[in-house]
Coordinates of C-alpha atoms in Angstrom, one line a residue:
Chain N
M851 CA -29.3 -3.9 -5.4
E852 CA -28.6 -4.1 -1.7
P853 CA -27.6 -0.9 0.2
Y854 CA -24.0 -2.6 0.8
Q855 CA -23.5 -2.8 -2.8
W856 CA -24.1 1.0 -3.4
T857 CA -21.2 3.1 -4.7
I858 CA -20.2 5.9 -2.2
H859 CA -21.8 8.5 -4.4
E860 CA -25.2 6.6 -4.7
A861 CA -25.2 6.2 -0.9
R862 CA -24.5 10.0 -0.7
E863 CA -27.5 10.8 -2.6
R864 CA -29.8 8.5 -0.7
L865 CA -28.5 9.5 2.8
D866 CA -29.0 13.3 1.8
K867 CA -32.5 12.5 0.6
G868 CA -33.2 10.9 3.8
E869 CA -34.1 7.6 2.0
I870 CA -31.9 5.8 4.4
S871 CA -30.0 6.6 7.6
S872 CA -26.3 6.0 8.1
V873 CA -27.3 3.7 11.0
E874 CA -29.5 1.5 8.7
L875 CA -26.9 1.5 5.9
T876 CA -24.2 0.5 8.6
R877 CA -26.4 -2.4 9.7
H878 CA -26.8 -3.7 6.3
V879 CA -23.0 -3.5 5.9
L880 CA -22.2 -5.3 9.2
A881 CA -24.8 -8.0 8.2
R882 CA -23.0 -8.5 5.1
I883 CA -19.8 -8.9 7.0
D884 CA -21.4 -11.4 9.4
A885 CA -22.6 -13.3 6.2
V886 CA -19.5 -13.3 4.0
E887 CA -16.4 -12.5 6.2
P888 CA -16.2 -16.2 7.3
K889 CA -15.4 -17.1 3.6
V890 CA -13.3 -14.0 2.8
Q891 CA -11.4 -13.3 5.9
A892 CA -10.6 -9.7 5.0
F893 CA -10.6 -8.1 8.4
N894 CA -8.2 -8.5 11.3
T895 CA -10.9 -6.5 13.4
V896 CA -14.5 -5.7 12.8
T897 CA -15.4 -2.6 14.8
A898 CA -19.3 -2.9 14.9
A899 CA -19.9 -1.0 18.0
R900 CA -17.6 1.7 16.9
A901 CA -19.3 1.8 13.4
L902 CA -22.7 2.2 14.9
A903 CA -21.6 5.0 17.2
D904 CA -20.0 6.6 14.2
A905 CA -23.2 6.2 12.2
E906 CA -25.4 7.9 15.0
A907 CA -23.0 10.8 14.9
A908 CA -23.1 10.9 11.2
D909 CA -27.0 10.9 11.2
R910 CA -26.6 13.8 13.6
M911 CA -24.4 15.7 11.2
I912 CA -26.7 15.0 8.3
A913 CA -29.8 16.1 10.2
G914 CA -28.0 19.4 11.0
G915 CA -27.2 20.2 7.5
N916 CA -23.4 19.4 8.0
A917 CA -22.9 16.3 5.8
Q918 CA -19.7 16.1 3.9
P919 CA -19.0 13.6 1.1
L920 CA -18.2 10.8 3.4
T921 CA -20.5 11.5 6.2
G922 CA -22.2 8.2 7.2
I923 CA -20.3 6.2 4.8
P924 CA -19.1 2.8 5.9
I925 CA -15.3 2.4 5.2
A926 CA -12.5 0.2 6.3
L927 CA -8.6 0.9 6.9
K928 CA -5.8 -1.3 6.3
D929 CA -4.4 -2.6 9.6
N930 CA -1.2 -0.6 9.3
M931 CA -2.9 2.8 9.9
I932 CA -2.8 4.0 13.4
T933 CA -6.4 4.2 15.0
E934 CA -7.1 5.5 18.4
G935 CA -8.6 2.9 20.7
V936 CA -8.7 0.3 17.9
E937 CA -6.2 -2.6 17.9
T938 CA -3.5 -1.8 15.0
T939 CA -1.4 -5.0 14.3
C940 CA 0.2 -4.7 10.8
S941 CA -0.7 -8.4 10.7
S942 CA 2.3 -9.0 12.8
K943 CA 2.8 -10.9 16.1
I944 CA 5.2 -8.0 17.2
L945 CA 2.3 -5.6 17.5
S946 CA -0.4 -8.0 18.3
G947 CA -2.6 -6.4 21.0
Y948 CA -1.2 -2.9 20.3
V949 CA -4.1 -0.4 20.8
P950 CA -2.8 3.0 19.8
P951 CA -3.5 5.9 21.8
F952 CA -3.6 8.4 19.0
D953 CA -5.0 8.8 15.6
G954 CA -2.9 8.9 12.4
T955 CA -3.9 11.5 10.0
I956 CA -6.1 9.3 7.8
S957 CA -8.1 8.0 10.6
A958 CA -8.3 11.7 12.1
R959 CA -9.7 12.9 8.6
M960 CA -12.1 10.0 8.2
K961 CA -13.4 10.8 11.6
A962 CA -13.7 14.6 11.0
A963 CA -15.4 13.8 7.5
G964 CA -18.0 11.7 9.4
A965 CA -17.0 8.4 7.9
V966 CA -18.0 5.2 9.6
L967 CA -15.3 2.8 10.3
V968 CA -16.3 -0.8 10.1
G969 CA -12.8 -2.5 10.5
K970 CA -9.3 -2.9 10.0
T971 CA -8.1 -5.2 7.2
N972 CA -5.5 -7.8 6.9
L973 CA -2.2 -7.3 4.9
D974 CA 1.0 -9.0 4.3
E975 CA 2.9 -8.4 7.5
F976 CA 4.1 -4.7 7.5
A977 CA 2.9 -4.6 4.0
M978 CA 5.7 -6.7 2.9
G979 CA 4.2 -9.1 0.1
S980 CA 1.9 -9.6 -2.9
S981 CA -0.6 -11.9 -1.7
T982 CA -1.6 -11.2 1.9
E983 CA -0.2 -14.7 2.5
N984 CA 2.6 -13.2 4.8
S985 CA 0.0 -12.4 7.4
A986 CA 0.5 -13.5 11.0
T987 CA -3.2 -13.1 11.7
K988 CA -5.1 -15.0 8.7
T989 CA -5.4 -16.0 5.2
T990 CA -7.6 -13.6 3.1
R991 CA -9.4 -15.2 0.1
N992 CA -10.0 -13.8 -3.1
P993 CA -13.8 -13.1 -3.2
W994 CA -13.9 -14.4 -7.0
D995 CA -12.4 -17.8 -6.0
P996 CA -11.7 -18.8 -2.4
E997 CA -8.7 -20.9 -3.3
R998 CA -7.0 -17.8 -4.9
A999 CA -5.2 -15.0 -3.1
P1000 CA -6.5 -11.5 -3.2
G1001 CA -3.0 -10.0 -4.0
G1002 CA -1.3 -7.8 -1.7
S1003 CA -0.2 -6.4 0.4
S1004 CA -3.5 -4.5 0.9
G1005 CA -5.3 -7.7 0.1
G1006 CA -7.9 -7.2 3.0
S1007 CA -8.9 -3.8 1.9
A1008 CA -9.3 -4.9 -1.7
A1009 CA -11.3 -8.0 -0.7
A1010 CA -13.6 -6.2 1.6
V1011 CA -14.6 -3.7 -1.3
A1012 CA -15.0 -6.6 -3.8
A1013 CA -17.1 -8.6 -1.3
D1014 CA -19.4 -5.5 -0.5
M1015 CA -18.2 -5.4 3.1
C1016 CA -17.6 -1.8 3.0
L1017 CA -18.4 0.9 0.4
G1018 CA -14.6 2.1 0.2
S1019 CA -11.5 1.5 1.9
F1020 CA -7.9 2.7 2.2
G1021 CA -4.6 0.8 1.6
S1022 CA -1.0 1.8 1.3
D1023 CA 1.1 1.2 -1.8
T1024 CA 4.8 0.9 -1.7
G1025 CA 5.5 -1.2 -5.0
G1026 CA 2.0 -1.9 -6.0
S1027 CA 0.2 -2.9 -2.9
I1028 CA -3.0 -1.0 -3.7
R1029 CA -3.2 -1.5 -7.6
Q1030 CA -2.2 -5.2 -7.6
P1031 CA -4.7 -6.5 -5.4
G1032 CA -7.3 -3.9 -6.8
A1033 CA -6.7 -5.8 -10.2
L1034 CA -7.0 -9.1 -8.7
C1035 CA -9.9 -8.4 -6.9
G1036 CA -11.8 -6.5 -9.7
V1037 CA -11.9 -3.3 -7.9
V1038 CA -10.6 0.4 -8.5
G1039 CA -7.3 0.7 -6.8
F1040 CA -5.7 4.1 -6.8
K1041 CA -2.0 5.2 -5.6
P1042 CA -1.8 8.9 -5.7
T1043 CA 1.4 11.0 -6.0
Y1044 CA 4.0 10.6 -3.5
G1045 CA 3.3 13.3 -1.0
R1046 CA -0.2 13.8 -1.9
V1047 CA -1.8 12.0 1.3
S1048 CA -0.3 12.4 4.7
R1049 CA 1.4 9.4 6.2
F1050 CA 1.4 10.5 9.6
G1051 CA 0.3 7.2 11.4
L1052 CA 0.9 5.0 8.4
V1053 CA 3.3 2.4 9.9
A1054 CA 6.4 2.9 7.7
F1055 CA 7.7 0.3 5.4
A1056 CA 9.8 2.2 2.9
S1057 CA 9.5 5.8 3.5
S1058 CA 10.5 7.0 0.1
L1059 CA 8.0 4.9 -1.6
D1060 CA 4.9 4.4 0.7
Q1061 CA 1.8 6.2 -0.1
I1062 CA -1.9 5.9 1.1
G1063 CA -4.7 5.4 -1.3
P1064 CA -8.2 4.3 -2.0
F1065 CA -10.1 1.1 -3.2
T1066 CA -13.6 1.7 -4.6
R1067 CA -16.1 0.4 -6.9
D1068 CA -15.7 3.0 -9.5
V1069 CA -13.4 5.9 -10.3
H1070 CA -16.0 8.6 -9.1
D1071 CA -15.8 7.0 -5.7
A1072 CA -11.8 7.1 -5.9
A1073 CA -12.1 10.8 -6.5
I1074 CA -14.2 11.4 -3.5
L1075 CA -11.9 9.3 -1.2
L1076 CA -8.9 11.2 -2.7
A1077 CA -10.5 14.5 -2.0
A1078 CA -11.3 13.6 1.6
S1079 CA -7.8 12.4 2.3
A1080 CA -5.5 14.6 0.4
G1081 CA -3.7 17.8 1.5
S1082 CA -0.9 19.2 3.6
D1083 CA -0.3 18.0 7.1
P1084 CA 2.1 19.7 9.7
L1085 CA 2.6 16.2 11.0
D1086 CA 4.1 14.8 8.0
S1087 CA 6.8 16.9 6.4
T1088 CA 6.9 14.8 3.3
C1089 CA 3.1 15.6 2.5
S1090 CA 2.9 18.3 -0.2
D1091 CA 1.2 21.7 0.4
R1092 CA 0.0 21.8 -3.2
P1093 CA -3.7 22.8 -3.4
V1094 CA -6.0 19.8 -3.6
D1095 CA -8.1 20.0 -7.0
D1096 CA -11.7 19.3 -7.1
Y1097 CA -11.2 15.8 -8.4
V1098 CA -14.9 15.0 -8.7
A1099 CA -15.8 18.2 -10.8
G1100 CA -12.8 17.2 -12.8
L1101 CA -14.0 13.8 -14.1
S1102 CA -16.1 15.3 -16.6
A1103 CA -13.0 16.6 -18.5
G1104 CA -12.8 12.9 -20.1
V1105 CA -9.9 11.6 -22.0
K1106 CA -10.6 13.3 -25.2
G1107 CA -7.4 15.1 -26.7
R1108 CA -5.0 13.3 -24.3
T1109 CA -2.0 11.4 -25.6
I1110 CA -1.5 8.2 -23.9
G1111 CA 1.8 6.3 -24.3
V1112 CA 1.9 2.5 -24.4
P1113 CA 5.2 1.6 -23.2
K1114 CA 6.5 -1.6 -25.2
E1115 CA 8.4 -3.0 -22.3
Y1116 CA 5.3 -3.6 -20.5
F1117 CA 3.9 -6.1 -23.2
I1118 CA 6.4 -8.8 -22.7
E1119 CA 6.7 -12.6 -22.6
G1120 CA 5.5 -13.8 -19.2
T1121 CA 2.3 -11.7 -19.3
D1122 CA -0.7 -13.9 -19.6
P1123 CA -2.0 -13.5 -23.2
A1124 CA -5.7 -12.9 -21.7
V1125 CA -4.3 -10.0 -19.8
A1126 CA -2.5 -8.5 -22.7
A1127 CA -5.7 -8.9 -24.9
A1128 CA -7.8 -7.3 -22.3
V1129 CA -5.5 -4.3 -22.0
Q1130 CA -5.3 -4.0 -25.6
D1131 CA -9.1 -3.9 -25.7
G1132 CA -9.0 -1.2 -22.9
I1133 CA -6.5 0.8 -24.9
R1134 CA -9.0 0.8 -27.9
Q1135 CA -11.7 1.8 -25.6
L1136 CA -9.7 5.0 -24.6
E1137 CA -9.1 5.6 -28.1
A1138 CA -12.8 5.4 -28.9
Q1139 CA -13.2 7.9 -26.0
G1140 CA -11.0 10.4 -27.9
A1141 CA -7.6 9.7 -26.6
T1142 CA -4.5 9.6 -29.0
V1143 CA -2.6 6.4 -28.4
R1144 CA 1.2 6.0 -29.3
E1145 CA 3.8 3.5 -28.5
I1146 CA 6.7 4.8 -26.2
S1147 CA 9.7 3.2 -24.8
L1148 CA 10.7 3.0 -20.9
P1149 CA 13.9 1.5 -21.4
H1150 CA 15.0 0.8 -17.9
T1151 CA 11.7 -1.1 -16.9
Q1152 CA 13.5 -4.3 -16.8
Y1153 CA 15.6 -3.0 -14.0
A1154 CA 12.8 -1.8 -11.7
T1155 CA 12.2 -4.9 -9.7
A1156 CA 15.8 -5.2 -8.8
C1157 CA 16.2 -1.5 -8.0
Y1158 CA 13.0 -1.6 -5.8
Y1159 CA 13.9 -4.5 -3.7
L1160 CA 17.2 -2.8 -2.7
V1161 CA 15.8 0.4 -2.1
A1162 CA 12.8 -0.8 -0.3
T1163 CA 14.5 -3.4 2.0
A1164 CA 17.2 -1.0 2.9
E1165 CA 14.6 1.6 4.1
A1166 CA 12.6 -1.3 5.7
S1167 CA 15.8 -2.4 7.6
S1168 CA 16.0 1.0 9.1
N1169 CA 12.4 1.7 9.7
L1170 CA 11.9 -1.6 11.5
G1171 CA 14.6 -1.1 13.9
R1172 CA 12.0 0.5 16.2
Y1173 CA 10.5 -2.8 17.0
D1174 CA 12.8 -3.6 19.9
G1175 CA 10.4 -4.5 22.8
V1176 CA 10.9 -1.2 24.7
R1177 CA 8.1 1.1 24.0
Y1178 CA 5.2 -1.0 22.6
G1179 CA 4.3 -4.6 21.3
L1180 CA 5.8 -7.8 21.9
R1181 CA 8.9 -8.1 24.3
E1182 CA 10.7 -11.4 25.1
E1183 CA 13.1 -10.9 27.9
P1184 CA 15.6 -13.8 28.2
G1185 CA 18.3 -11.8 30.0
D1186 CA 20.3 -8.7 29.3
L1187 CA 19.2 -5.7 27.0
L1188 CA 20.8 -7.0 23.7
S1189 CA 19.2 -10.4 24.2
M1190 CA 15.9 -8.7 24.7
Y1191 CA 16.2 -7.0 21.3
M1192 CA 17.4 -10.2 19.6
A1193 CA 14.7 -12.4 21.1
T1194 CA 11.7 -9.9 20.6
R1195 CA 12.5 -9.5 17.0
E1196 CA 13.1 -13.3 16.4
A1197 CA 9.7 -14.2 18.0
G1198 CA 7.8 -11.1 16.5
F1199 CA 8.7 -11.1 12.9
G1200 CA 7.6 -13.5 10.2
T1201 CA 9.8 -14.9 7.6
E1202 CA 9.4 -12.5 4.8
V1203 CA 10.0 -9.4 7.2
K1204 CA 13.2 -11.2 8.4
R1205 CA 14.2 -11.8 4.8
R1206 CA 13.7 -8.2 3.8
I1207 CA 15.4 -6.8 6.8
M1208 CA 18.5 -9.1 6.2
L1209 CA 18.6 -8.0 2.4
G1210 CA 18.4 -4.3 3.4
T1211 CA 20.8 -4.6 6.3
Y1212 CA 23.3 -6.2 3.8
A1213 CA 22.7 -3.7 1.0
L1214 CA 23.6 -1.0 3.5
S1215 CA 26.5 -2.6 5.1
A1216 CA 30.1 -1.5 4.8
G1217 CA 31.6 -2.8 1.7
Y1218 CA 28.3 -3.4 -0.2
Y1219 CA 26.8 -0.1 0.0
D1220 CA 28.1 1.3 -3.4
A1221 CA 27.4 -1.9 -5.1
Y1222 CA 23.9 -2.2 -4.0
Y1223 CA 22.3 0.6 -2.4
K1224 CA 23.9 3.4 -4.0
K1225 CA 23.6 1.6 -7.4
A1226 CA 20.0 1.1 -7.0
Q1227 CA 19.5 4.8 -6.2
Q1228 CA 21.4 5.7 -9.7
V1229 CA 19.1 3.2 -11.3
R1230 CA 16.0 4.9 -9.6
T1231 CA 17.2 8.2 -11.5
L1232 CA 17.0 6.5 -14.7
I1233 CA 13.6 5.1 -14.2
L1234 CA 12.3 8.5 -13.3
R1235 CA 14.0 10.0 -16.4
D1236 CA 12.2 7.3 -18.5
F1237 CA 8.9 8.8 -17.5
E1238 CA 10.0 12.5 -17.6
T1239 CA 11.2 11.9 -21.2
A1240 CA 7.9 10.5 -22.1
F1241 CA 5.9 13.2 -20.5
D1242 CA 8.3 15.9 -22.2
A1243 CA 7.6 14.4 -25.6
G1244 CA 3.8 15.2 -25.0
V1245 CA 2.4 12.1 -23.2
D1246 CA -0.1 13.0 -20.7
L1247 CA -0.6 9.4 -19.4
V1248 CA 0.8 5.9 -19.6
V1249 CA -1.3 2.8 -19.8
T1250 CA 0.0 -0.8 -18.9
P1251 CA -1.3 -4.0 -17.5
T1252 CA -1.4 -3.7 -13.7
A1253 CA -0.3 -7.3 -13.1
P1254 CA 1.2 -9.9 -15.5
T1255 CA -1.6 -12.6 -14.5
G1256 CA -4.8 -12.7 -12.7
A1257 CA -5.2 -13.9 -9.2
F1258 CA -3.0 -16.9 -8.5
K1259 CA -3.8 -19.8 -6.2
I1260 CA -2.9 -19.6 -2.5
G1261 CA 0.3 -21.3 -1.8
E1262 CA 1.4 -21.2 -5.4
K1263 CA 4.1 -18.6 -5.3
S1264 CA 4.6 -18.5 -1.4
G1265 CA 7.6 -20.8 -1.4
D1266 CA 9.4 -18.7 -4.0
P1267 CA 10.1 -15.1 -2.9
L1268 CA 11.6 -14.0 -6.1
Q1269 CA 8.6 -15.4 -8.1
M1270 CA 6.4 -13.3 -5.9
Y1271 CA 8.4 -10.3 -6.3
L1272 CA 8.1 -10.3 -9.9
S1273 CA 4.3 -10.1 -9.7
D1274 CA 4.9 -6.5 -8.8
I1275 CA 6.8 -5.9 -12.0
F1276 CA 4.3 -3.4 -13.8
T1277 CA 3.6 -1.5 -10.5
I1278 CA 6.9 -0.9 -9.0
S1279 CA 8.3 1.9 -11.4
C1280 CA 5.3 4.2 -10.4
N1281 CA 6.5 4.2 -6.8
L1282 CA 10.3 4.6 -7.6
A1283 CA 9.2 7.6 -9.7
G1284 CA 6.7 8.9 -7.3
L1285 CA 3.9 9.1 -9.8
P1286 CA 0.1 8.4 -9.3
G1287 CA -1.3 5.2 -10.8
I1288 CA -4.8 3.7 -10.8
S1289 CA -5.9 0.2 -11.8
V1290 CA -9.4 -0.2 -13.1
P1291 CA -11.1 -3.6 -14.0
C1292 CA -10.8 -4.3 -17.8
G1293 CA -11.8 -8.0 -18.3
F1294 CA -11.4 -11.6 -17.0
D1295 CA -8.8 -14.3 -17.5
G1296 CA -9.2 -17.8 -18.3
N1297 CA -10.0 -18.6 -14.8
H1298 CA -12.7 -15.9 -14.7
M1299 CA -10.5 -13.9 -12.5
P1300 CA -10.5 -10.1 -13.0
I1301 CA -7.9 -8.2 -15.0
G1302 CA -6.8 -4.7 -14.2
L1303 CA -5.6 -1.9 -16.6
Q1304 CA -3.2 0.6 -15.1
L1305 CA -3.0 4.3 -16.0
I1306 CA -0.1 6.3 -14.8
G1307 CA -0.1 10.0 -14.6
K1308 CA 2.1 13.1 -14.3
R1309 CA 3.1 14.0 -10.6
F1310 CA 0.3 15.8 -8.9
D1311 CA -1.8 15.5 -12.0
E1312 CA -4.5 13.3 -10.4
S1313 CA -7.1 15.1 -12.0
T1314 CA -6.1 14.0 -15.6
L1315 CA -5.6 10.4 -14.5
L1316 CA -9.2 10.2 -12.7
A1317 CA -10.8 11.8 -15.7
A1318 CA -9.3 9.4 -18.2
A1319 CA -10.0 6.2 -15.8
H1320 CA -13.6 7.6 -15.4
A1321 CA -14.2 8.0 -19.0
Y1322 CA -13.0 4.5 -19.5
Q1323 CA -15.6 3.2 -17.2
Q1324 CA -18.3 5.1 -19.0
G1325 CA -17.8 2.9 -21.9
T1326 CA -17.3 -0.4 -20.0
D1327 CA -19.2 -2.5 -17.2
F1328 CA -16.3 -4.5 -15.8
H1329 CA -16.4 -2.5 -12.7
T1330 CA -20.1 -3.3 -12.2
R1331 CA -19.5 -7.2 -12.1
R1332 CA -19.7 -8.9 -8.7
P1333 CA -18.3 -12.1 -7.4
Q1334 CA -20.6 -14.9 -6.2
L1335 CA -20.4 -15.4 -2.5
Chain R
M554 CA 28.8 -13.2 -5.1
S555 CA 27.7 -15.7 -2.6
V556 CA 26.8 -15.1 1.0
G557 CA 28.2 -17.9 3.4
N558 CA 26.6 -18.8 6.8
E559 CA 29.0 -16.8 8.8
E560 CA 28.1 -13.7 6.8
V561 CA 24.3 -14.4 7.2
K562 CA 25.0 -14.5 10.9
K563 CA 27.1 -11.3 11.0
I564 CA 24.1 -9.4 9.0
A565 CA 21.7 -11.0 11.4
K566 CA 23.5 -9.7 14.5
L567 CA 23.6 -6.2 12.9
A568 CA 20.0 -6.4 12.2
R569 CA 19.3 -7.7 15.9
L570 CA 17.7 -10.8 14.5
E571 CA 18.6 -14.1 16.6
L572 CA 18.0 -16.4 13.9
T573 CA 17.8 -20.1 14.5
G574 CA 20.2 -22.6 12.6
D575 CA 17.5 -23.5 10.1
E576 CA 16.8 -19.8 9.4
V577 CA 20.4 -19.1 8.7
T578 CA 20.5 -21.8 6.0
A579 CA 17.3 -20.9 4.6
L580 CA 17.5 -17.0 4.6
G581 CA 21.1 -17.4 3.1
A582 CA 19.8 -19.4 0.3
D583 CA 17.0 -16.9 -0.3
L584 CA 19.6 -14.0 -0.1
N585 CA 21.9 -15.5 -2.6
A586 CA 18.9 -16.0 -4.9
I587 CA 17.8 -12.5 -4.5
L588 CA 21.3 -11.1 -4.8
G589 CA 21.7 -13.1 -8.1
Y590 CA 18.7 -11.5 -9.5
V591 CA 19.6 -7.8 -8.5
D592 CA 23.0 -8.2 -9.8
Q593 CA 21.7 -7.3 -13.1
L594 CA 21.9 -3.8 -12.1
S595 CA 26.0 -4.2 -12.4
A596 CA 25.5 -4.4 -16.1
L597 CA 24.1 -0.9 -16.3
D598 CA 26.7 2.0 -16.8
T599 CA 25.6 4.6 -14.1
T600 CA 28.8 6.7 -14.4
G601 CA 27.9 10.2 -13.4
V602 CA 24.2 9.4 -12.7
P603 CA 23.1 11.2 -9.5
T604 CA 21.3 9.0 -6.9
L605 CA 17.6 9.7 -6.3
E606 CA 16.8 9.3 -2.5
H607 CA 13.1 10.0 -3.0
A608 CA 10.6 11.1 -5.6
A609 CA 9.3 14.2 -3.5
E610 CA 9.4 17.5 -5.4
F611 CA 10.2 19.7 -2.2
G612 CA 12.9 20.7 -0.1
D613 CA 12.7 21.0 3.6
S614 CA 9.3 21.7 5.0
W615 CA 9.3 24.4 7.9
R616 CA 6.8 25.0 10.6
D617 CA 6.9 27.5 13.4
D618 CA 8.7 26.5 16.6
E619 CA 5.9 26.6 19.0
N620 CA 4.6 24.6 21.8
R621 CA 1.7 22.2 20.8
P622 CA -0.1 19.7 22.9
S623 CA 1.5 16.3 22.7
L624 CA 0.4 12.7 24.1
P625 CA 0.2 12.6 27.9
R626 CA 3.1 10.5 29.4
E627 CA 0.9 8.0 30.9
R628 CA -1.0 7.2 27.7
S629 CA 2.2 6.5 26.0
L630 CA 3.4 4.4 28.8
D631 CA 0.1 2.5 29.0
V632 CA 1.1 0.5 25.7
A633 CA 4.7 -0.2 26.9
P634 CA 5.6 -3.8 28.0
R635 CA 6.8 -2.4 31.2
S636 CA 7.4 1.0 32.7
V637 CA 8.6 2.2 36.3
D638 CA 8.3 5.7 37.8
G639 CA 7.0 7.3 34.5
C640 CA 9.8 5.7 32.5
F641 CA 10.0 2.8 29.9
A642 CA 11.7 0.0 31.8
V643 CA 14.4 -2.3 30.4
P644 CA 16.7 -4.8 31.7
K645 CA 19.7 -3.3 33.8
I646 CA 22.6 -2.3 31.6
I647 CA 24.8 -0.7 34.3
E648 CA 25.7 -2.4 37.3

């Protein structure tokens, strides 16, 4: 196995034993990027010089006996995370060339941990999409089949891990943007509880839903990345000050004695039978590991997508008001101030972003607020209550498919926004309810594309969730499969 | 409920988007399709159901009101499209 294929915990052992330096490991990863990035197109920016400087600093930390779990580990960040001195575009023309003068918290925490930044990954513009096709930068390819999309919106971060161009990465998940590309690229994608990881410096899309989380090769690594990123932050008032558990130590708890609910509403017509079969196999595997499985009902599931596209677009229309050509980014200046705003936004935003701003503005506008936005917020309560009812009845975890199909072809859904929105149908409820969710590889479809199994946990109970997902991986080897590149 | 071109233009102005004629037509069609889909929510009886603004468990988060270092002005202005005399510069709005 090549060093760029190691898990983070394997690399940690070898770095600590002195079998390899961070500089050597980073050189292996950068050479891998040189070799396969032309085919995958996962990165907006590769930060090779920065990575080697980070690695030299990491080697000094290790030599000084100050290594932390991520010291010397090459990682990537989604390009909607603010990085001081490194261009941050959100894959949008409106931020093209923007080099932030400060670090967001995720970037600062990775620096403090001694992690090595190898690059910024492609996304659907402002994280709005499910295929990474809505990028103004480039089209990212699924490493398992270059004609297929990697999913989205964190498609670059998922593809970079799947193609061994970093040992782990971070994405953001508003309606499934970590878990769905994780499933479609055959890697672990983990969205923690709303408020578990600081979002200071995560460019806002829908603030009541957005959450940062990791992509990794296995659940053990996801626990490592969560531990290194979670915890209170005075710069983000929505970030919880609950103590951060020892997620890695918690992995050994397994899934024995846990009750796992299987919501009947998630096994519906329209789901690829291969996906349903792989997830059913996964459920049997969890049973074999000692879990008790029972059918549950989450009766408002069918309304989640409609609810989400009103809540998320309303918040987006407000959040994206800041792109006005005044303080940063693109400016078009045809005349007076109003025409500057209008022309800048017209030239800077892509079609999907305009579509969502329009829908959100409409849902919030006088005369429609009660019928759309307020209604959606009430339905959101019902969706949260569905989960609370299940948890109150003794369910510890919920298991579902992550996405209704494996990776779809590039261009297959991009002409039909509604069809694209429905690819998030199984991941959206988790965001609306603020719950943690993880996707783990659980099989392959008829096109040999990876399938993901989603586990959803109770709020701030990441330990139980990770332990169950880890137990699943102890009995399966889907997470060890690699695409041929 | 159907959204016509004039309403699309009105929303675009509220959103500060200067849409082309083709965009007005295309986005109008998309909006109508999406609104047709989300209209299924109207079938749900939500009488008396409270709204949920966010899924956070906490209330207001407090910190001490004390001076902390912030970004130097010139570094903020470095990324601005145009600045004059230590301020962001925009087209003149008052004659």
